Amino acid sequence: MKHFDEFHAEELHEHRIKKIRTLEVRNRYTRLNGKNSVRGEHGYGDTFLVKEITTDKGTAGWGYCLGRPAAGQDADRALLGRTVAKLFDPAVGIRDSRLKEYDFALHDLAGRIMGVSVAWMIGHGGQNPVPCYDGAILIDDLSPDQKPEGIRQILKECQDDYALGFRDFKLKIGRGLNWMEKNQGIERDIQVTKLVREYFPESRIMVDINSAYTVDEVKRYVDGAAGCNLYWIEEPFEENLEDDRELKAYLMEKCPRTMITDGEAHPDLELLLRLAEAGALDVLQMDIAGFGFTEWRKILPMLREKKIKISPHNWGWGVKTNYTAALAAAYPYVPSIEGIVDTTEGVDTSGYELVNGKLTVPDLPGFGMELYFGMEVDSVE
């Protein structure tokens, strides 16, 4: 397969958009995914919209389309007859932010036309395979609602996912916000963390609070989990300079290698960068789809210059994990990415292989995933 520096993007001028289909696909988790600190049971899976774009030369690419487009067929029809080069620049991504719903599909299509992987399109310098942690350890000791399984369920899930190839685990905590009395919830959070550490002494353990606690409550948790060697604390509270600085100073005293990660929900990029540059935030986590793949590409040079770590949020769909893996393969400061334990009907993701906690990005055109079928929602040509 050709690499990015061996082809000419003129090939994109030779392909015109002939057909666009909007399809609905569904994924299934391996088990009931329960609660986090702010939301009830997540269920057994979800449905996702994708765009499949076919050119007049028969090449097709596809990708996640976040949300249900308000413009519907009109937006799709406006792209018919246009060259791929008018819509997409391989050095940058989509040429217009109004094309965001086609971001992944156009990356995939351009890669297939040019015969290169998206990872190679973005550049060099990342890591492949990419460290990938298990992001599916929710507050499942309190699920299902009708018959909670108790704390041993958390350990069972870690053991099950270890058998699938994961080696590191992110634990959802924050039970004291909605599901237990505050003090009891914090104590249960500590108990769960200690249990997982006991059975997995070599694993990286992250925790995700989903902004459920105050600074003092997070400090109490940190004190209780002393000795667990936490890799990072995610979304401890709504990010702000004063509280993040206070928590970071406390961590430097108690467990200096523990990182703070944030930025998933309603990201304020200016604030996040200010926090990172102040040393109060270690890892940026804007969602790979919500923030946008092209938007991530745009800020990578600036982040690289400042050596800022990233780990885009992927929750909900393993396909998003693979998108992030492609980005991580081109960027050196990615400590680990969020893995989702699922399968998607009609989609072949077998090129991405998880072995011993690392996810291999395939050297295949585009994102290297095949769309075989889905429920058609719209089609224009």
mmCIF file of C-alpha atoms in Angstrom:
data_model
loop_
_atom_site.group_PDB
_atom_site.id
_atom_site.type_symbol
_atom_site.label_atom_id
_atom_site.label_comp_id
_atom_site.label_asym_id
_atom_site.label_seq_id
_atom_site.Cartn_x
_atom_site.Cartn_y
_atom_site.Cartn_z
ATOM 1 C CA MET A 1 0.000 0.000 0.000
ATOM 2 C CA LYS A 2 1.249 3.497 -0.800
ATOM 3 C CA HIS A 3 2.123 5.834 2.037
ATOM 4 C CA PHE A 4 1.030 9.448 2.302
ATOM 5 C CA ASP A 5 4.303 10.911 1.032
ATOM 6 C CA GLU A 6 4.266 8.654 -2.046
ATOM 7 C CA PHE A 7 1.022 9.703 -3.667
ATOM 8 C CA HIS A 8 -0.428 12.850 -5.139
ATOM 9 C CA ALA A 9 -3.713 14.172 -3.789
ATOM 10 C CA GLU A 10 -4.707 14.958 -7.384
ATOM 11 C CA GLU A 11 -6.490 11.598 -7.295
ATOM 12 C CA LEU A 12 -9.188 13.259 -5.210
ATOM 13 C CA HIS A 13 -9.931 15.609 -8.120
ATOM 14 C CA GLU A 14 -10.810 12.625 -10.298
ATOM 15 C CA HIS A 15 -13.641 11.350 -8.083
ATOM 16 C CA ARG A 16 -17.061 13.018 -7.904
ATOM 17 C CA ILE A 17 -19.741 12.257 -5.343
ATOM 18 C CA LYS A 18 -22.406 10.094 -6.974
ATOM 19 C CA LYS A 19 -24.414 8.654 -4.094
ATOM 20 C CA ILE A 20 -24.833 9.215 -0.350
ATOM 21 C CA ARG A 21 -26.660 6.809 1.899
ATOM 22 C CA THR A 22 -27.557 7.335 5.548
ATOM 23 C CA LEU A 23 -27.701 4.062 7.456
ATOM 24 C CA GLU A 24 -28.485 3.065 11.003
ATOM 25 C CA VAL A 25 -26.307 0.390 12.593
ATOM 26 C CA ARG A 26 -26.449 -1.057 16.079
ATOM 27 C CA ASN A 27 -23.868 -2.351 18.503
ATOM 28 C CA ARG A 28 -24.204 -4.837 21.331
ATOM 29 C CA TYR A 29 -22.236 -4.912 24.559
ATOM 30 C CA THR A 30 -21.133 -8.215 26.042
ATOM 31 C CA ARG A 31 -23.205 -7.519 29.175
ATOM 32 C CA LEU A 32 -25.586 -5.026 30.724
ATOM 33 C CA ASN A 33 -23.613 -1.810 31.164
ATOM 34 C CA GLY A 34 -24.834 -0.221 34.357
ATOM 35 C CA LYS A 35 -24.595 3.197 35.963
ATOM 36 C CA ASN A 36 -22.071 5.973 36.177
ATOM 37 C CA SER A 37 -22.295 8.666 38.828
ATOM 38 C CA VAL A 38 -24.866 10.763 36.938
ATOM 39 C CA ARG A 39 -26.735 8.374 34.632
ATOM 40 C CA GLY A 40 -28.690 5.175 35.197
ATOM 41 C CA GLU A 41 -28.150 1.899 33.443
ATOM 42 C CA HIS A 42 -26.619 2.324 29.984
ATOM 43 C CA GLY A 43 -28.158 -0.872 28.625
ATOM 44 C CA TYR A 44 -27.042 -3.518 26.168
ATOM 45 C CA GLY A 45 -26.066 -1.333 23.212
ATOM 46 C CA ASP A 46 -27.201 1.553 21.037
ATOM 47 C CA THR A 47 -27.881 2.652 17.465
ATOM 48 C CA PHE A 48 -25.692 4.969 15.394
ATOM 49 C CA LEU A 49 -26.079 6.805 12.103
ATOM 50 C CA VAL A 50 -23.403 6.444 9.460
ATOM 51 C CA LYS A 51 -22.869 8.070 6.072
ATOM 52 C CA GLU A 52 -21.745 5.983 3.116
ATOM 53 C CA ILE A 53 -20.380 8.086 0.235
ATOM 54 C CA THR A 54 -19.833 6.540 -3.213
ATOM 55 C CA THR A 55 -18.025 8.237 -6.108
ATOM 56 C CA ASP A 56 -18.623 8.027 -9.849
ATOM 57 C CA LYS A 57 -15.640 5.673 -10.077
ATOM 58 C CA GLY A 58 -17.204 3.216 -7.654
ATOM 59 C CA THR A 59 -15.079 3.913 -4.572
ATOM 60 C CA ALA A 60 -17.038 4.091 -1.316
ATOM 61 C CA GLY A 61 -16.149 5.285 2.164
ATOM 62 C CA TRP A 62 -18.218 5.422 5.318
ATOM 63 C CA GLY A 63 -18.156 6.864 8.806
ATOM 64 C CA TYR A 64 -20.038 7.851 11.929
ATOM 65 C CA CYS A 65 -22.487 10.723 11.540
ATOM 66 C CA LEU A 66 -23.011 12.246 14.977
ATOM 67 C CA GLY A 67 -26.701 12.798 15.714
ATOM 68 C CA ARG A 68 -29.539 12.936 13.229
ATOM 69 C CA PRO A 69 -28.785 15.642 10.643
ATOM 70 C CA ALA A 70 -31.384 18.387 10.667
ATOM 71 C CA ALA A 71 -30.838 19.137 6.976
ATOM 72 C CA GLY A 72 -31.579 15.539 5.940
ATOM 73 C CA GLN A 73 -31.449 14.824 2.235
ATOM 74 C CA ASP A 74 -30.889 18.472 1.295
ATOM 75 C CA ALA A 75 -27.384 18.481 2.780
ATOM 76 C CA ASP A 76 -26.560 15.191 1.075
ATOM 77 C CA ARG A 77 -27.925 16.325 -2.271
ATOM 78 C CA ALA A 78 -25.827 19.502 -2.154
ATOM 79 C CA LEU A 79 -22.676 17.355 -2.297
ATOM 80 C CA LEU A 80 -23.662 15.352 -5.375
ATOM 81 C CA GLY A 81 -21.436 15.998 -8.384
ATOM 82 C CA ARG A 82 -18.733 17.726 -6.358
ATOM 83 C CA THR A 83 -15.201 16.378 -6.408
ATOM 84 C CA VAL A 84 -13.816 14.849 -3.235
ATOM 85 C CA ALA A 85 -10.976 17.394 -3.451
ATOM 86 C CA LYS A 86 -13.493 20.245 -3.120
ATOM 87 C CA LEU A 87 -14.717 18.810 0.162
ATOM 88 C CA PHE A 88 -11.589 17.320 1.670
ATOM 89 C CA ASP A 89 -7.900 18.168 2.007
ATOM 90 C CA PRO A 90 -5.805 15.154 3.095
ATOM 91 C CA ALA A 91 -3.376 17.483 4.883
ATOM 92 C CA VAL A 92 -6.137 18.993 7.041
ATOM 93 C CA GLY A 93 -9.458 17.132 6.806
ATOM 94 C CA ILE A 94 -12.845 18.527 5.834
ATOM 95 C CA ARG A 95 -12.601 21.952 4.176
ATOM 96 C CA ASP A 96 -15.721 23.399 5.834
ATOM 97 C CA SER A 97 -16.965 22.914 9.396
ATOM 98 C CA ARG A 98 -20.480 22.545 7.969
ATOM 99 C CA LEU A 99 -19.318 19.169 6.624
ATOM 100 C CA LYS A 100 -18.806 17.822 10.151
ATOM 101 C CA GLU A 101 -21.398 15.060 9.756
ATOM 102 C CA TYR A 102 -19.299 13.715 6.842
ATOM 103 C CA ASP A 103 -15.950 14.054 8.648
ATOM 104 C CA PHE A 104 -15.276 10.362 9.248
ATOM 105 C CA ALA A 105 -16.808 9.253 5.948
ATOM 106 C CA LEU A 106 -14.678 11.672 3.912
ATOM 107 C CA HIS A 107 -11.513 10.642 5.745
ATOM 108 C CA ASP A 108 -12.332 7.009 5.008
ATOM 109 C CA LEU A 109 -13.226 7.735 1.379
ATOM 110 C CA ALA A 110 -10.096 9.794 0.717
ATOM 111 C CA GLY A 111 -7.909 7.111 2.243
ATOM 112 C CA ARG A 112 -9.492 4.466 0.034
ATOM 113 C CA ILE A 113 -9.110 6.585 -3.108
ATOM 114 C CA MET A 114 -5.449 7.254 -2.376
ATOM 115 C CA GLY A 115 -4.701 3.785 -1.019
ATOM 116 C CA VAL A 116 -3.454 4.917 2.400
ATOM 117 C CA SER A 117 -4.582 4.512 5.977
ATOM 118 C CA VAL A 118 -5.935 7.550 7.795
ATOM 119 C CA ALA A 119 -3.114 7.137 10.319
ATOM 120 C CA TRP A 120 -0.554 7.584 7.530
ATOM 121 C CA MET A 121 -2.580 10.443 6.087
ATOM 122 C CA ILE A 122 -2.302 12.336 9.366
ATOM 123 C CA GLY A 123 1.423 11.794 9.773
ATOM 124 C CA HIS A 124 4.076 9.900 11.667
ATOM 125 C CA GLY A 125 5.405 9.883 15.204
ATOM 126 C CA GLY A 126 2.695 8.142 17.209
ATOM 127 C CA GLN A 127 2.591 4.571 18.438
ATOM 128 C CA ASN A 128 1.168 1.445 16.865
ATOM 129 C CA PRO A 129 -0.025 -0.665 18.569
ATOM 130 C CA VAL A 130 -1.729 1.845 20.870
ATOM 131 C CA PRO A 131 -2.217 1.268 24.628
ATOM 132 C CA CYS A 132 -5.937 0.668 25.169
ATOM 133 C CA TYR A 133 -7.701 0.394 28.526
ATOM 134 C CA ASP A 134 -11.035 -1.181 29.413
ATOM 135 C CA GLY A 135 -13.606 1.621 29.612
ATOM 136 C CA ALA A 136 -16.587 -0.617 30.431
ATOM 137 C CA ILE A 137 -16.254 -1.084 34.202
ATOM 138 C CA LEU A 138 -19.282 0.854 35.397
ATOM 139 C CA ILE A 139 -20.995 0.992 38.786
ATOM 140 C CA ASP A 140 -22.242 -2.522 38.192
ATOM 141 C CA ASP A 141 -22.203 -3.542 41.837
ATOM 142 C CA LEU A 142 -25.486 -1.585 41.970
ATOM 143 C CA SER A 143 -26.939 -3.092 38.762
ATOM 144 C CA PRO A 144 -29.292 -4.366 37.595
ATOM 145 C CA ASP A 145 -31.735 -2.266 39.594
ATOM 146 C CA GLN A 146 -33.986 -5.255 40.291
ATOM 147 C CA LYS A 147 -31.167 -7.469 41.603
ATOM 148 C CA PRO A 148 -27.847 -5.742 42.236
ATOM 149 C CA GLU A 149 -24.923 -8.120 41.892
ATOM 150 C CA GLY A 150 -22.681 -6.547 44.525
ATOM 151 C CA ILE A 151 -19.016 -5.670 44.581
ATOM 152 C CA ARG A 152 -17.789 -9.032 43.270
ATOM 153 C CA GLN A 153 -19.477 -8.215 39.948
ATOM 154 C CA ILE A 154 -16.860 -5.516 39.351
ATOM 155 C CA LEU A 155 -14.079 -8.037 39.792
ATOM 156 C CA LYS A 156 -15.811 -10.533 37.480
ATOM 157 C CA GLU A 157 -16.093 -7.915 34.736
ATOM 158 C CA CYS A 158 -12.408 -7.068 35.020
ATOM 159 C CA GLN A 159 -11.551 -10.754 34.783
ATOM 160 C CA ASP A 160 -13.832 -11.225 31.758
ATOM 161 C CA ASP A 161 -12.327 -8.256 29.940
ATOM 162 C CA TYR A 162 -8.788 -9.302 30.820
ATOM 163 C CA ALA A 163 -9.541 -12.519 28.931
ATOM 164 C CA LEU A 164 -10.519 -10.377 25.909
ATOM 165 C CA GLY A 165 -7.088 -8.744 25.846
ATOM 166 C CA PHE A 166 -7.399 -5.734 28.158
ATOM 167 C CA ARG A 167 -4.768 -5.209 30.816
ATOM 168 C CA ASP A 168 -5.751 -1.821 32.287
ATOM 169 C CA PHE A 169 -9.081 -0.745 33.756
ATOM 170 C CA LYS A 170 -11.001 2.491 34.211
ATOM 171 C CA LEU A 171 -13.426 2.272 37.116
ATOM 172 C CA LYS A 172 -16.522 4.435 37.217
ATOM 173 C CA ILE A 173 -16.885 5.910 40.689
ATOM 174 C CA GLY A 174 -18.946 8.677 42.283
ATOM 175 C CA ARG A 175 -21.553 6.424 43.893
ATOM 176 C CA GLY A 176 -22.199 9.041 46.554
ATOM 177 C CA LEU A 177 -23.842 11.521 44.176
ATOM 178 C CA ASN A 178 -27.023 9.654 43.243
ATOM 179 C CA TRP A 179 -26.872 5.983 44.195
ATOM 180 C CA MET A 180 -25.704 5.830 47.803
ATOM 181 C CA GLU A 181 -25.494 8.111 50.814
ATOM 182 C CA LYS A 182 -22.475 10.364 50.258
ATOM 183 C CA ASN A 183 -20.125 8.892 52.855
ATOM 184 C CA GLN A 184 -21.141 5.324 52.064
ATOM 185 C CA GLY A 185 -20.674 5.992 48.364
ATOM 186 C CA ILE A 186 -17.137 7.292 48.789
ATOM 187 C CA GLU A 187 -16.276 4.322 50.985
ATOM 188 C CA ARG A 188 -17.649 1.930 48.354
ATOM 189 C CA ASP A 189 -15.593 3.709 45.683
ATOM 190 C CA ILE A 190 -12.490 3.129 47.797
ATOM 191 C CA GLN A 191 -13.414 -0.498 48.462
ATOM 192 C CA VAL A 192 -13.883 -1.249 44.754
ATOM 193 C CA THR A 193 -10.579 0.399 43.843
ATOM 194 C CA LYS A 194 -8.683 -1.585 46.454
ATOM 195 C CA LEU A 195 -10.303 -4.847 45.339
ATOM 196 C CA VAL A 196 -9.344 -4.368 41.698
ATOM 197 C CA ARG A 197 -5.806 -3.371 42.673
ATOM 198 C CA GLU A 198 -5.485 -6.469 44.859
ATOM 199 C CA TYR A 199 -6.409 -8.825 42.020
ATOM 200 C CA PHE A 200 -4.623 -6.898 39.260
ATOM 201 C CA PRO A 201 -1.374 -5.656 40.829
ATOM 202 C CA GLU A 202 0.310 -4.955 37.462
ATOM 203 C CA SER A 203 -2.587 -3.121 35.798
ATOM 204 C CA ARG A 204 -2.989 0.588 35.323
ATOM 205 C CA ILE A 205 -6.105 1.695 37.190
ATOM 206 C CA MET A 206 -7.929 4.869 36.201
ATOM 207 C CA VAL A 207 -11.071 6.241 37.844
ATOM 208 C CA ASP A 208 -13.802 8.374 36.269
ATOM 209 C CA ILE A 209 -15.950 10.471 38.600
ATOM 210 C CA ASN A 210 -18.070 12.227 35.937
ATOM 211 C CA SER A 211 -17.827 15.485 37.930
ATOM 212 C CA ALA A 212 -19.714 13.980 40.870
ATOM 213 C CA TYR A 213 -17.598 15.194 43.789
ATOM 214 C CA THR A 214 -16.154 18.343 45.312
ATOM 215 C CA VAL A 215 -12.428 18.894 45.714
ATOM 216 C CA ASP A 216 -12.579 17.829 49.364
ATOM 217 C CA GLU A 217 -14.538 14.687 48.494
ATOM 218 C CA VAL A 218 -12.006 13.744 45.823
ATOM 219 C CA LYS A 219 -9.219 14.268 48.369
ATOM 220 C CA ARG A 220 -11.010 11.937 50.755
ATOM 221 C CA TYR A 221 -11.213 9.297 48.047
ATOM 222 C CA VAL A 222 -7.518 9.757 47.222
ATOM 223 C CA ASP A 223 -6.617 9.284 50.889
ATOM 224 C CA GLY A 224 -8.694 6.125 51.091
ATOM 225 C CA ALA A 225 -7.231 4.701 47.889
ATOM 226 C CA ALA A 226 -3.656 5.413 48.967
ATOM 227 C CA GLY A 227 -1.363 2.672 47.791
ATOM 228 C CA CYS A 228 -3.530 1.828 44.764
ATOM 229 C CA ASN A 229 -1.182 3.736 42.433
ATOM 230 C CA LEU A 230 -3.943 5.414 40.416
ATOM 231 C CA TYR A 231 -2.904 6.161 36.840
ATOM 232 C CA TRP A 232 -5.366 9.002 36.406
ATOM 233 C CA ILE A 233 -8.467 10.657 37.853
ATOM 234 C CA GLU A 234 -10.953 11.642 35.165
ATOM 235 C CA GLU A 235 -13.545 14.422 35.440
ATOM 236 C CA PRO A 236 -13.235 14.868 39.212
ATOM 237 C CA PHE A 237 -15.477 17.968 39.084
ATOM 238 C CA GLU A 238 -16.380 20.624 36.539
ATOM 239 C CA GLU A 239 -13.008 21.866 35.390
ATOM 240 C CA ASN A 240 -11.800 25.216 36.703
ATOM 241 C CA LEU A 241 -8.367 26.604 37.444
ATOM 242 C CA GLU A 242 -8.727 27.028 41.206
ATOM 243 C CA ASP A 243 -10.034 23.528 41.986
ATOM 244 C CA ASP A 244 -7.804 21.735 39.496
ATOM 245 C CA ARG A 245 -4.729 23.486 40.873
ATOM 246 C CA GLU A 246 -5.723 22.550 44.412
ATOM 247 C CA LEU A 247 -6.278 18.903 43.500
ATOM 248 C CA LYS A 248 -3.063 18.728 41.487
ATOM 249 C CA ALA A 249 -1.072 20.095 44.420
ATOM 250 C CA TYR A 250 -2.661 17.489 46.677
ATOM 251 C CA LEU A 251 -1.868 14.688 44.241
ATOM 252 C CA MET A 252 1.739 15.856 43.966
ATOM 253 C CA GLU A 253 1.981 15.413 47.722
ATOM 254 C CA LYS A 254 0.108 12.114 48.028
ATOM 255 C CA CYS A 255 0.590 10.290 44.695
ATOM 256 C CA PRO A 256 2.663 12.442 42.324
ATOM 257 C CA ARG A 257 2.391 10.132 39.309
ATOM 258 C CA THR A 258 -1.425 10.286 39.219
ATOM 259 C CA MET A 259 -2.704 12.424 36.340
ATOM 260 C CA ILE A 260 -5.852 14.539 36.015
ATOM 261 C CA THR A 261 -7.823 14.169 32.781
ATOM 262 C CA ASP A 262 -10.792 16.232 31.593
ATOM 263 C CA GLY A 263 -12.526 17.916 28.669
ATOM 264 C CA GLU A 264 -15.095 15.327 27.640
ATOM 265 C CA ALA A 265 -18.285 17.266 28.356
ATOM 266 C CA HIS A 266 -18.980 20.638 26.674
ATOM 267 C CA PRO A 267 -15.280 21.401 26.205
ATOM 268 C CA ASP A 268 -13.997 24.943 26.501
ATOM 269 C CA LEU A 269 -10.743 24.552 24.578
ATOM 270 C CA GLU A 270 -9.318 27.866 25.737
ATOM 271 C CA LEU A 271 -9.872 26.921 29.383
ATOM 272 C CA LEU A 272 -8.520 23.395 28.898
ATOM 273 C CA LEU A 273 -5.335 24.702 27.316
ATOM 274 C CA ARG A 274 -4.912 27.222 30.113
ATOM 275 C CA LEU A 275 -5.275 24.423 32.665
ATOM 276 C CA ALA A 276 -2.787 22.232 30.808
ATOM 277 C CA GLU A 277 -0.231 25.013 30.478
ATOM 278 C CA ALA A 278 -0.627 25.795 34.193
ATOM 279 C CA GLY A 279 0.144 22.166 35.044
ATOM 280 C CA ALA A 280 -3.323 21.664 36.550
ATOM 281 C CA LEU A 281 -4.541 19.260 33.833
ATOM 282 C CA ASP A 282 -2.481 16.438 32.353
ATOM 283 C CA VAL A 283 -4.621 14.928 29.571
ATOM 284 C CA LEU A 284 -7.205 16.480 27.208
ATOM 285 C CA GLN A 285 -10.249 14.297 26.477
ATOM 286 C CA MET A 286 -12.571 16.027 24.018
ATOM 287 C CA ASP A 287 -14.826 13.463 22.330
ATOM 288 C CA ILE A 288 -13.439 12.116 19.052
ATOM 289 C CA ALA A 289 -16.804 12.689 17.323
ATOM 290 C CA GLY A 290 -18.405 15.496 19.311
ATOM 291 C CA PHE A 291 -15.308 17.690 19.092
ATOM 292 C CA GLY A 292 -14.576 16.401 15.601
ATOM 293 C CA PHE A 293 -11.827 14.390 13.924
ATOM 294 C CA THR A 294 -10.735 17.307 11.736
ATOM 295 C CA GLU A 295 -10.801 19.661 14.734
ATOM 296 C CA TRP A 296 -8.470 17.290 16.564
ATOM 297 C CA ARG A 297 -6.160 17.249 13.542
ATOM 298 C CA LYS A 298 -6.093 21.040 13.449
ATOM 299 C CA ILE A 299 -4.841 21.395 17.010
ATOM 300 C CA LEU A 300 -2.360 18.487 16.998
ATOM 301 C CA PRO A 301 0.615 20.601 15.806
ATOM 302 C CA MET A 302 0.063 23.099 18.616
ATOM 303 C CA LEU A 303 -0.422 20.318 21.175
ATOM 304 C CA ARG A 304 2.679 18.513 19.912
ATOM 305 C CA GLU A 305 4.775 21.655 20.325
ATOM 306 C CA LYS A 306 3.617 21.955 23.934
ATOM 307 C CA LYS A 307 3.873 18.157 24.510
ATOM 308 C CA ILE A 308 0.295 18.043 25.794
ATOM 309 C CA LYS A 309 -1.124 14.567 26.332
ATOM 310 C CA ILE A 310 -4.467 13.554 24.822
ATOM 311 C CA SER A 311 -6.912 10.657 25.111
ATOM 312 C CA PRO A 312 -10.124 11.500 23.220
ATOM 313 C CA HIS A 313 -13.370 10.276 24.760
ATOM 314 C CA ASN A 314 -14.888 7.319 22.880
ATOM 315 C CA TRP A 315 -17.637 6.011 25.116
ATOM 316 C CA GLY A 316 -20.490 4.054 23.598
ATOM 317 C CA TRP A 317 -19.072 2.507 20.451
ATOM 318 C CA GLY A 318 -15.965 0.508 19.636
ATOM 319 C CA VAL A 319 -15.830 2.098 16.178
ATOM 320 C CA LYS A 320 -15.021 5.387 17.926
ATOM 321 C CA THR A 321 -12.160 3.653 19.728
ATOM 322 C CA ASN A 322 -10.727 2.695 16.340
ATOM 323 C CA TYR A 323 -11.019 6.282 15.093
ATOM 324 C CA THR A 324 -9.060 7.431 18.132
ATOM 325 C CA ALA A 325 -6.488 4.684 17.605
ATOM 326 C CA ALA A 326 -5.850 6.043 14.100
ATOM 327 C CA LEU A 327 -5.270 9.498 15.592
ATOM 328 C CA ALA A 328 -3.027 8.082 18.323
ATOM 329 C CA ALA A 329 -0.911 6.253 15.743
ATOM 330 C CA ALA A 330 0.086 9.681 14.423
ATOM 331 C CA TYR A 331 0.559 11.559 17.727
ATOM 332 C CA PRO A 332 3.244 10.706 20.306
ATOM 333 C CA TYR A 333 1.618 11.961 23.512
ATOM 334 C CA VAL A 334 -1.242 9.479 24.019
ATOM 335 C CA PRO A 335 -0.899 7.564 27.304
ATOM 336 C CA SER A 336 -3.819 5.211 26.556
ATOM 337 C CA ILE A 337 -7.171 5.206 24.758
ATOM 338 C CA GLU A 338 -10.646 4.160 25.864
ATOM 339 C CA GLY A 339 -11.692 0.674 24.759
ATOM 340 C CA ILE A 340 -15.336 -0.378 24.413
ATOM 341 C CA VAL A 341 -16.355 -4.026 24.764
ATOM 342 C CA ASP A 342 -18.846 -4.482 21.926
ATOM 343 C CA THR A 343 -19.593 -5.768 18.436
ATOM 344 C CA THR A 344 -21.444 -3.929 15.664
ATOM 345 C CA GLU A 345 -23.799 -5.750 13.335
ATOM 346 C CA GLY A 346 -22.832 -5.333 9.691
ATOM 347 C CA VAL A 347 -19.405 -3.849 10.434
ATOM 348 C CA ASP A 348 -16.081 -5.686 10.217
ATOM 349 C CA THR A 349 -13.531 -4.261 12.650
ATOM 350 C CA SER A 350 -11.308 -7.356 12.694
ATOM 351 C CA GLY A 351 -8.303 -5.410 11.402
ATOM 352 C CA TYR A 352 -8.040 -3.803 14.839
ATOM 353 C CA GLU A 353 -6.608 -6.451 17.144
ATOM 354 C CA LEU A 354 -6.321 -6.090 20.922
ATOM 355 C CA VAL A 355 -3.463 -8.116 22.421
ATOM 356 C CA ASN A 356 -2.037 -7.651 25.919
ATOM 357 C CA GLY A 357 -3.653 -4.253 26.342
ATOM 358 C CA LYS A 358 -2.511 -2.802 23.024
ATOM 359 C CA LEU A 359 -4.662 -2.141 19.958
ATOM 360 C CA THR A 360 -3.088 -2.543 16.521
ATOM 361 C CA VAL A 361 -4.175 -0.082 13.815
ATOM 362 C CA PRO A 362 -4.264 -1.956 10.481
ATOM 363 C CA ASP A 363 -2.275 -0.796 7.462
ATOM 364 C CA LEU A 364 -5.419 -0.686 5.320
ATOM 365 C CA PRO A 365 -6.940 2.132 3.234
ATOM 366 C CA GLY A 366 -9.097 4.609 5.120
ATOM 367 C CA PHE A 367 -9.949 3.546 8.636
ATOM 368 C CA GLY A 368 -9.671 -0.123 7.684
ATOM 369 C CA MET A 369 -13.220 -1.094 8.695
ATOM 370 C CA GLU A 370 -15.808 -2.541 6.314
ATOM 371 C CA LEU A 371 -19.506 -1.649 6.330
ATOM 372 C CA TYR A 372 -21.554 -4.550 4.993
ATOM 373 C CA PHE A 373 -25.089 -3.603 5.942
ATOM 374 C CA GLY A 374 -27.293 -1.327 8.011
ATOM 375 C CA MET A 375 -30.885 -0.091 8.015
ATOM 376 C CA GLU A 376 -31.202 2.526 5.270
ATOM 377 C CA VAL A 377 -32.631 5.824 6.496
ATOM 378 C CA ASP A 378 -31.995 8.046 3.440
ATOM 379 C CA SER A 379 -30.402 7.748 0.018
ATOM 380 C CA VAL A 380 -29.689 10.377 -2.641
ATOM 381 C CA GLU A 381 -27.987 10.087 -6.030
#
